[in-house]
C-alpha cells in the first residue's frame, strides 16, 4: 500500500475510454472489452512509444437497456453482453495490471435503469418492500407533479405511474429513476456493489453525478434563476437549491469513502459541478475525508460560460481558484474533454485555430498540479463529428444538446472501418484524418507531443508533484512554476494569443524540454522565453 501522500493516483495520468467507441473486436460496430484489451499496448507498453497512461476509466459497462448508453444500470454487478462478460472484465483488469495500468469503473449511484429489478419491484405496488427505494410522491391536488424540478435533460423531473397513481423522481431521463439514498437499505445495497468490484481487483471508480444523491427531504420547489433567459438551456431556468450539492450529500460521501478505505490503494473520483468551494467540499476534511479527487470541469464550462474561453485571465483564475480551495491533503483533477461536452478542438475553433490550441492544451493540463484525465481521441485531435439526424443516438438530443458528436469511434487508421470495426459503426466516423496511424511515426504530430508530455512528466519530479506558483509575463500568457525540493524547477507557459508573447522564467538559465513547435525543444533560455502564437512550452531549470 502506498504511504499517505504518495498514493499512485497523485502522480497518475488517467484516460477515459468510452467503451462503445474505442475498439470493436467482433464486428458488431460497438466497441467492447476484448477490443480494449487489444489496444492496451497503445496506452502503455512501458516505453515512450506508447502514451504512458497510468489508469483508465471506463464509462459504464454494466447490463443496461442503453436508454442513456449505460448510465441507466440494470445490474451493477455484471457486464453488458455488447461489451463482454465478467470473465472478459477479469481479463481486462489482469491485462491492465500486467502493464501497470489501474482500472477505474463508473459507478452510478444517483439512479438506476427503470429496468433494474429494484425499480420493477418498487413500481409494482405502493406496498412493495422496495417502494421506498425510489422517490415516489402523490400528485398535487390539480394532478401536476409534486414539485417544479426539471430534469437535467429537460422536461419535468417527475413521471406519473398510472398503475400506482404516484409520480417518481428522475433527475435525468424517465428511464433513470432516482434512488432514495435516505433509505439505509439503498445505501447498504449500493455500497455492496463497490465491494463486489473491489474484490475483483478494480482500483477505483469515477462516480456519476454524486452531488445529486440526496435532495432536501421535503422536496421543496426550486426558485427560478433570475439570470436565465429564454433560449438558455432549460435546466438552468431554476437554481438547483434543493436537488444539487445539498448539504447531506457531503456526509454520504464520507460514508462512501469508508468503503474505499476498506481496500488499500483504491480511488474515488467524483463527477461534481459547482463553484470552486463546492468542488473542494467533496474532498471532505483531513480527519474525515470525502472523495480522493473531485473533477474540476471549469476549463470546459463554467457558470456564466457555456464554453470557457481559452483566454489567459480566465485560465489563470480557474487555476488560482482550484489551488486556493482544494484541501492540502489532495490536489485538483482537471479534464479538457469528456463524453458529455463538445470536443476541445471544436469548442475552441471559433477562428479556425482549434487544432493549434489543442497542441497547447496538453502542456497546460499535464503541467498543472493535478491528476489529469484525457478523453480517448483527444491525443490525436479528434473533433466533433456532425451526425445526420437518422444516425443520431443520444436521447438527450430531444430536449437538450445531443452528445453523439463527441462520442464517435476512435480513429485508429484511415481505412473504411478506421481500424475500429469491420462492421457498421454504431455512430458514423469523422473524416479519415486525424487518425493514430498517420501520427504514430511523425515526431511533429499531436500524438507524439502527448507521448513526450506524459513521459516527461514521469521523469521530472517537479511536474509530477511540485508546488505551483504564478509567474509574470505578457497579459496573454498563463505561466507558473513547479517546484519540489531537490529537483530542478520547471516553468510552464501557455500563450493564448495569436501573436508571439513573452514569459518570464523563475530561473536565470533554462532549457525548453517540450514545446508545441518541436524545433524549439532543446533550446537554451535566459530569464525569459518567447512563445509561438497559441503555443506553449515547458522549460526546465538548468544548473
Ligand atoms: C453524467 C454522465 O457523464 C452523463 O453521460 C449521464 O447522462 C448523466 N450523468 C446521467 O447519468
XYZ file of C-alpha atoms and ligand atoms in Angstrom:
554
model
C 0.000 0.000 0.000
C 1.267 3.482 -0.852
C 2.139 5.730 2.091
C -0.262 8.647 2.643
C 0.814 11.462 0.387
C 2.430 9.010 -2.065
C -0.656 7.241 -3.356
C -0.408 6.205 -7.011
C -3.252 8.436 -8.158
C -1.407 11.605 -7.183
C 1.075 11.157 -9.993
C -1.128 9.312 -12.435
C -2.251 10.374 -15.883
C -5.710 8.912 -16.472
C -7.506 8.154 -19.717
C -11.247 7.919 -20.188
C -12.452 5.214 -22.533
C -15.979 5.359 -23.863
C -16.238 1.601 -24.367
C -18.739 1.682 -27.237
C -16.291 3.739 -29.248
C -12.772 2.531 -28.510
C -12.289 -0.776 -30.304
C -14.734 -3.320 -31.647
C -13.454 -6.906 -31.661
C -16.455 -8.819 -33.069
C -17.653 -6.720 -35.992
C -20.939 -5.589 -34.453
C -19.927 -1.937 -34.737
C -19.874 -1.484 -30.964
C -16.624 -1.275 -29.034
C -16.058 -3.956 -26.396
C -13.765 -5.081 -23.597
C -11.862 -7.514 -25.789
C -11.158 -4.592 -28.117
C -9.839 -2.510 -25.234
C -7.544 -5.373 -24.203
C -6.103 -5.462 -27.738
C -5.299 -1.757 -27.580
C -3.665 -1.667 -24.162
C -0.145 -1.505 -25.559
C -1.121 1.741 -27.257
C -1.955 3.151 -23.828
C 1.135 1.866 -22.082
C 3.651 -0.751 -23.185
C 6.238 0.539 -20.749
C 8.074 2.542 -23.415
C 7.800 6.160 -24.611
C 6.470 4.808 -27.893
C 3.166 4.328 -26.072
C 1.107 7.044 -24.395
C 2.274 6.113 -20.911
C -1.183 6.141 -19.322
C -1.337 5.098 -15.651
C -5.066 4.470 -15.284
C -8.119 4.016 -17.450
C -11.670 4.948 -16.554
C -14.291 3.003 -18.454
C -17.688 4.657 -18.870
C -20.384 2.167 -17.751
C -20.097 -1.402 -18.994
C -22.979 -2.849 -16.961
C -26.105 -4.564 -18.262
C -28.393 -1.769 -19.348
C -31.226 -1.076 -21.777
C -28.904 1.711 -23.032
C -31.501 4.455 -22.756
C -28.584 6.669 -21.679
C -25.852 4.406 -23.070
C -25.079 2.628 -19.835
C -25.800 5.430 -17.369
C -29.053 3.536 -16.847
C -27.774 0.496 -14.991
C -29.893 -2.661 -14.770
C -27.324 -4.692 -12.807
C -24.338 -3.157 -11.041
C -22.527 -6.480 -10.747
C -22.277 -7.741 -14.293
C -21.187 -6.796 -17.801
C -23.436 -5.944 -20.764
C -23.172 -8.652 -23.447
C -22.333 -5.953 -26.030
C -19.108 -5.395 -24.074
C -18.281 -8.957 -22.987
C -18.678 -10.981 -19.830
C -17.440 -10.850 -16.271
C -14.630 -13.148 -17.402
C -13.590 -10.615 -20.068
C -13.621 -7.889 -17.439
C -11.442 -10.029 -15.168
C -9.026 -10.482 -18.045
C -9.067 -6.769 -18.824
C -8.208 -5.980 -15.207
C -5.380 -8.542 -15.246
C -4.018 -7.303 -18.590
C -4.112 -3.695 -17.381
C -2.367 -4.572 -14.152
C 0.302 -6.505 -16.056
C 1.140 -3.224 -17.803
C 0.945 -1.114 -14.650
C -2.388 0.417 -15.714
C -5.014 0.877 -12.966
C -8.687 0.334 -13.784
C -11.494 2.656 -12.745
C -15.102 1.758 -13.458
C -18.042 4.144 -13.499
C -20.382 3.975 -10.515
C -23.846 5.439 -10.994
C -25.344 5.853 -7.508
C -27.979 8.522 -8.160
C -30.276 6.449 -10.338
C -30.787 3.009 -11.827
C -32.437 1.931 -15.032
C -36.213 1.621 -14.896
C -35.472 -1.990 -15.879
C -33.394 -2.640 -12.757
C -35.143 -5.362 -10.687
C -35.232 -2.929 -7.752
C -37.329 -0.445 -9.711
C -39.521 -3.105 -11.299
C -40.299 -4.291 -7.785
C -40.691 -0.745 -6.464
C -43.201 0.301 -9.076
C -45.231 -2.912 -8.758
C -47.345 -1.605 -5.846
C -47.428 1.027 -3.143
C -46.934 -1.791 -0.620
C -43.832 -3.158 -2.294
C -40.949 -3.667 0.167
C -38.836 -1.695 -2.302
C -41.371 1.110 -2.796
C -39.256 3.414 -0.664
C -36.064 2.565 -2.577
C -37.064 5.250 -5.067
C -38.683 8.645 -4.622
C -42.453 8.342 -5.039
C -44.894 11.154 -4.268
C -48.589 11.873 -4.765
C -49.624 14.357 -7.434
C -50.545 17.863 -6.322
C -54.316 18.360 -5.970
C -54.528 19.510 -9.606
C -52.751 16.342 -10.728
C -49.477 18.089 -11.536
C -46.049 16.828 -10.398
C -45.129 17.110 -6.707
C -42.709 19.979 -7.291
C -41.243 22.129 -10.052
C -37.907 20.343 -10.505
C -36.696 19.922 -14.073
C -34.750 17.002 -15.480
C -31.163 17.787 -16.446
C -32.095 16.688 -19.966
C -35.169 18.961 -19.997
C -38.813 18.428 -19.117
C -40.233 17.674 -15.685
C -38.140 15.571 -13.305
C -41.258 13.539 -12.474
C -43.130 10.849 -14.353
C -46.592 9.683 -13.391
C -47.079 5.963 -12.933
C -50.685 5.100 -13.831
C -50.725 1.767 -12.045
C -49.980 3.092 -8.567
C -51.164 6.683 -9.037
C -47.940 8.366 -7.937
C -45.070 10.217 -9.549
C -41.454 9.049 -9.350
C -38.472 11.372 -9.466
C -35.820 11.187 -12.177
C -33.106 13.822 -12.350
C -32.272 12.599 -15.880
C -34.381 10.505 -18.283
C -37.630 8.934 -17.163
C -35.827 5.622 -17.746
C -33.406 6.634 -14.945
C -35.410 6.759 -11.684
C -33.540 8.338 -8.763
C -32.702 6.032 -5.873
C -33.765 7.107 -2.398
C -30.480 7.419 -0.511
C -32.396 8.359 2.634
C -33.306 4.686 2.914
C -30.383 2.929 4.650
C -31.126 -0.282 2.735
C -30.457 1.547 -0.517
C -27.183 2.903 0.745
C -26.107 -0.526 2.009
C -27.046 -2.222 -1.268
C -25.202 0.350 -3.332
C -22.084 0.159 -1.151
C -22.092 -3.609 -1.637
C -21.748 -3.080 -5.383
C -18.488 -1.226 -4.760
C -17.152 -4.137 -2.737
C -18.140 -6.549 -5.499
C -15.756 -4.830 -7.895
C -13.032 -4.126 -5.372
C -12.938 -7.871 -4.704
C -12.360 -8.377 -8.436
C -9.381 -6.032 -8.368
C -10.863 -2.780 -9.640
C -8.713 0.157 -8.491
C -11.418 2.743 -8.104
C -14.460 4.451 -9.508
C -15.442 7.555 -11.286
C -18.688 8.419 -9.529
C -21.527 9.753 -11.629
C -23.339 12.948 -10.502
C -22.523 12.323 -6.868
C -23.833 15.795 -5.951
C -27.406 14.697 -6.589
C -27.747 11.591 -4.448
C -29.502 13.375 -1.579
C -32.138 16.025 -2.010
C -33.870 18.234 0.529
C -36.064 15.758 2.468
C -39.217 17.839 1.836
C -38.525 18.237 -1.885
C -39.455 21.953 -1.983
C -39.787 23.880 -5.243
C -36.553 25.309 -6.575
C -36.530 29.099 -7.027
C -36.322 30.487 -10.558
C -32.903 31.555 -11.783
C -33.107 35.335 -12.251
C -30.296 35.214 -14.810
C -31.983 32.701 -17.080
C -33.190 33.969 -20.464
C -35.444 32.156 -22.941
C -33.157 30.242 -25.296
C -30.760 29.289 -22.476
C -30.726 25.629 -21.526
C -33.897 24.737 -19.728
C -32.073 23.064 -16.856
C -30.614 26.415 -15.848
C -34.050 28.027 -15.580
C -34.012 27.169 -11.877
C -31.456 27.457 -9.124
C -30.754 23.882 -8.039
C -31.022 24.736 -4.410
C -32.715 21.615 -3.141
C -31.566 18.875 -5.512
C -27.892 19.543 -6.161
C -24.934 19.629 -3.741
C -27.467 19.571 -0.932
C -25.514 19.534 2.377
C -26.456 15.931 3.254
C -24.560 14.783 0.149
C -21.256 15.632 1.771
C -21.897 13.328 4.725
C -22.937 10.499 2.436
C -19.710 10.965 0.503
C -17.752 10.372 3.702
C -19.617 7.118 4.306
C -18.919 6.051 0.727
C -15.255 6.871 1.253
C -15.102 4.433 4.155
C -15.828 1.567 1.764
C -12.943 2.669 -0.445
C -10.758 2.671 2.656
C -11.621 -0.975 3.322
C -9.493 -1.766 0.268
C -5.990 -0.291 0.113
C -4.990 1.857 -2.831
C -8.444 2.486 -4.267
C -9.523 5.888 -5.525
C -12.861 7.711 -5.682
C -13.110 10.387 -8.361
C -16.359 12.300 -8.321
C -18.180 13.910 -11.187
C -19.129 17.128 -9.432
C -20.334 20.525 -10.525
C -20.288 23.835 -8.756
C -18.138 26.679 -7.573
C -14.503 26.012 -6.617
C -15.634 25.976 -2.978
C -18.332 23.402 -3.659
C -15.895 21.216 -5.579
C -13.439 21.440 -2.687
C -16.115 20.410 -0.217
C -16.350 16.994 -1.853
C -12.817 16.220 -0.654
C -14.001 16.372 2.957
C -11.624 17.122 5.812
C -8.256 15.695 6.758
C -9.751 13.683 9.632
C -12.939 12.686 7.802
C -12.100 12.601 4.110
C -14.595 12.502 1.274
C -13.604 11.845 -2.315
C -9.932 11.400 -3.110
C -10.450 13.576 -6.170
C -13.284 15.709 -7.488
C -13.375 16.731 -11.118
C -12.956 20.371 -11.973
C -14.532 20.984 -15.389
C -14.040 24.725 -15.377
C -11.660 24.609 -18.349
C -14.607 23.140 -20.284
C -17.513 25.157 -18.924
C -18.188 27.420 -16.008
C -21.350 29.006 -14.723
C -21.745 32.037 -16.907
C -19.698 30.479 -19.735
C -21.258 27.609 -21.711
C -17.778 27.356 -23.229
C -14.815 28.512 -21.209
C -12.790 30.827 -23.441
C -9.112 29.989 -23.999
C -8.027 33.302 -22.546
C -5.214 33.840 -20.084
C -7.149 35.771 -17.390
C -9.876 33.112 -17.351
C -7.439 30.186 -17.236
C -5.400 31.939 -14.550
C -8.483 32.455 -12.410
C -9.549 28.803 -12.740
C -6.097 27.577 -11.717
C -5.821 30.031 -8.824
C -9.294 29.151 -7.523
C -8.566 25.434 -7.605
C -5.203 25.922 -5.907
C -6.833 28.078 -3.240
C -9.738 25.772 -2.422
C -8.756 22.099 -2.809
C -7.598 20.969 0.628
C -3.860 20.444 1.102
C -4.159 16.691 1.607
C -5.225 16.240 -2.005
C -4.985 18.029 -5.327
C -7.154 19.202 -8.219
C -8.372 16.954 -11.002
C -8.854 18.636 -14.368
C -10.149 17.457 -17.737
C -10.405 19.255 -21.052
C -12.753 16.727 -22.648
C -15.315 14.082 -21.790
C -18.264 12.217 -23.271
C -20.742 14.960 -22.373
C -19.171 18.001 -23.978
C -18.151 19.195 -27.397
C -14.512 18.205 -28.004
C -11.800 20.776 -27.319
C -10.731 21.134 -30.951
C -14.277 22.064 -31.963
C -15.057 24.093 -28.868
C -12.024 26.305 -29.303
C -12.331 26.640 -33.075
C -14.267 29.927 -33.386
C -11.451 31.333 -35.560
C -10.483 28.061 -37.233
C -7.473 27.620 -34.930
C -8.827 24.974 -32.571
C -6.165 22.466 -33.545
C -3.381 24.894 -32.669
C -4.914 25.458 -29.256
C -5.220 21.683 -28.921
C -1.412 21.442 -29.099
C -1.013 23.823 -26.178
C -3.739 22.048 -24.205
C -1.669 19.054 -23.005
C 1.103 21.364 -21.808
C -1.446 23.171 -19.676
C -3.291 20.086 -18.422
C -0.226 17.934 -17.739
C 1.773 20.896 -16.457
C -0.620 21.608 -13.621
C -0.522 20.167 -10.133
C -3.382 17.748 -10.606
C -4.494 14.281 -11.604
C -5.308 14.867 -15.271
C -7.925 12.932 -17.229
C -7.647 12.628 -21.001
C -10.577 11.541 -23.162
C -9.934 8.963 -25.891
C -9.029 10.639 -29.189
C -8.002 13.892 -27.533
C -4.398 12.865 -28.102
C -4.865 12.826 -31.879
C -7.041 15.931 -32.009
C -10.366 14.294 -32.752
C -13.073 16.881 -33.337
C -16.856 16.674 -33.026
C -18.454 14.796 -35.893
C -21.686 16.063 -37.463
C -24.194 13.275 -37.121
C -27.013 13.157 -39.672
C -30.418 13.077 -37.965
C -31.103 9.460 -38.943
C -27.892 8.290 -37.243
C -28.305 10.227 -34.001
C -28.445 8.105 -30.872
C -28.286 10.225 -27.727
C -31.769 10.641 -26.227
C -30.659 13.881 -24.574
C -30.897 15.495 -28.034
C -34.686 15.668 -27.798
C -34.684 18.286 -25.074
C -31.056 19.297 -24.636
C -27.835 19.204 -26.650
C -27.073 15.767 -28.154
C -23.710 14.277 -27.216
C -23.143 11.959 -30.177
C -20.642 14.300 -31.927
C -18.033 13.780 -29.172
C -18.655 10.025 -28.865
C -17.734 8.808 -32.344
C -15.398 5.819 -32.731
C -11.684 6.124 -32.143
C -9.859 6.690 -35.411
C -7.042 4.167 -35.450
C -6.272 4.463 -39.169
C -7.710 5.833 -42.398
C -9.307 2.558 -43.566
C -13.074 2.407 -44.121
C -13.569 0.889 -40.646
C -10.911 3.236 -39.178
C -9.312 0.202 -37.537
C -12.249 0.381 -35.131
C -14.607 -2.152 -36.679
C -15.120 -4.498 -39.605
C -18.857 -3.775 -39.403
C -21.136 -0.772 -39.420
C -20.100 1.565 -36.576
C -22.810 2.494 -34.075
C -22.065 6.165 -34.785
C -20.584 7.440 -38.060
C -16.864 8.144 -38.291
C -15.339 11.524 -38.795
C -13.202 12.203 -41.887
C -10.277 9.718 -42.164
C -7.854 12.214 -40.631
C -6.894 12.590 -37.822
C -6.002 9.004 -37.002
C -3.425 7.186 -34.920
C -1.587 5.505 -37.827
C -0.755 8.777 -39.579
C 0.518 10.374 -36.366
C 2.292 7.382 -34.881
C 5.666 7.798 -36.569
C 5.526 11.561 -37.014
C 7.510 13.340 -34.291
C 5.643 16.578 -35.007
C 2.198 15.049 -34.546
C -0.139 15.829 -31.675
C 0.081 12.195 -30.593
C 3.865 12.430 -30.338
C 3.506 15.645 -28.348
C 1.145 13.930 -25.885
C 3.543 10.996 -25.569
C 6.503 13.258 -24.887
C 4.486 15.278 -22.380
C 3.329 12.249 -20.420
C 6.742 10.577 -20.321
C 8.486 13.825 -19.389
C 6.043 14.255 -16.561
C 7.150 10.890 -15.205
C 10.787 11.982 -15.463
C 10.506 15.407 -13.853
C 9.610 15.298 -10.145
C 8.654 18.994 -10.156
C 5.956 18.302 -12.730
C 4.647 15.203 -11.008
C 4.464 16.513 -7.510
C 5.775 20.057 -7.272
C 4.055 23.110 -5.875
C 2.607 25.796 -8.142
C 3.467 29.494 -8.175
C 2.315 32.013 -10.734
C 4.811 33.753 -12.989
C 4.693 37.123 -14.641
C 4.761 37.817 -18.350
C 2.602 39.194 -21.106
C -1.080 39.514 -20.383
C -1.935 36.748 -22.869
C 0.389 34.253 -21.183
C -0.605 31.870 -18.390
C 2.531 30.627 -16.705
C 3.540 29.024 -13.490
C 6.477 27.407 -11.808
C 6.513 23.840 -10.496
C 8.989 23.179 -7.737
C 9.835 20.293 -5.467
C 12.802 20.043 -3.098
C 15.949 18.512 -4.533
C 14.886 18.666 -8.189
C 15.177 21.281 -10.927
C 12.238 23.646 -11.207
C 10.029 23.593 -14.274
C 8.209 26.549 -15.799
C 5.018 26.016 -17.765
C 3.988 28.799 -20.123
C 0.945 28.920 -22.378
C 0.391 31.713 -24.877
C -3.307 32.230 -25.586
C -2.719 34.995 -28.148
C -2.454 34.562 -31.906
C 0.773 36.567 -31.895
C 4.074 35.673 -30.169
C 4.332 36.569 -26.486
C 6.961 36.560 -23.764
C 7.004 34.690 -20.483
C 9.304 35.455 -17.589
C 11.132 32.487 -16.137
C 11.800 31.927 -12.448
C 15.446 30.941 -13.022
C 18.340 32.595 -14.875
C 19.029 29.643 -17.162
C 16.688 27.052 -18.562
C 16.148 24.619 -21.390
C 12.950 24.095 -23.345
C 12.100 20.450 -22.764
C 8.738 20.441 -24.512
C 7.174 22.840 -26.977
C 4.204 22.959 -29.322
C 6.808 23.752 -32.001
C 9.124 20.763 -31.738
C 12.075 22.544 -33.328
C 12.277 24.678 -30.198
C 12.891 21.695 -27.903
C 16.421 21.678 -26.536
C 16.752 25.456 -26.904
C 18.549 27.200 -24.001
C 16.866 30.174 -22.398
C 17.855 33.054 -20.173
C 15.375 34.572 -17.742
C 12.573 34.723 -20.257
C 11.250 32.916 -23.270
C 9.348 33.872 -26.392
C 6.351 31.663 -27.089
C 4.914 30.993 -30.539
C 1.362 32.177 -31.340
C -1.106 29.974 -29.427
C 1.926 27.926 -28.389
C 3.186 26.596 -25.090
C 6.404 25.315 -23.581
C 7.827 23.523 -20.587
C 11.183 24.925 -19.539
C 13.398 23.051 -17.084
C 15.805 24.880 -14.815
C 19.484 24.429 -15.719
C 22.259 24.435 -13.179
C -23.329 12.260 -16.114
C -22.786 11.413 -17.211
O -21.499 11.834 -17.528
C -23.755 11.537 -18.372
O -23.250 10.952 -19.530
C -25.056 10.914 -17.952
O -26.001 11.109 -18.978
C -25.568 11.536 -16.665
N -24.563 11.692 -15.678
C -26.659 10.696 -16.070
O -26.109 9.524 -15.528
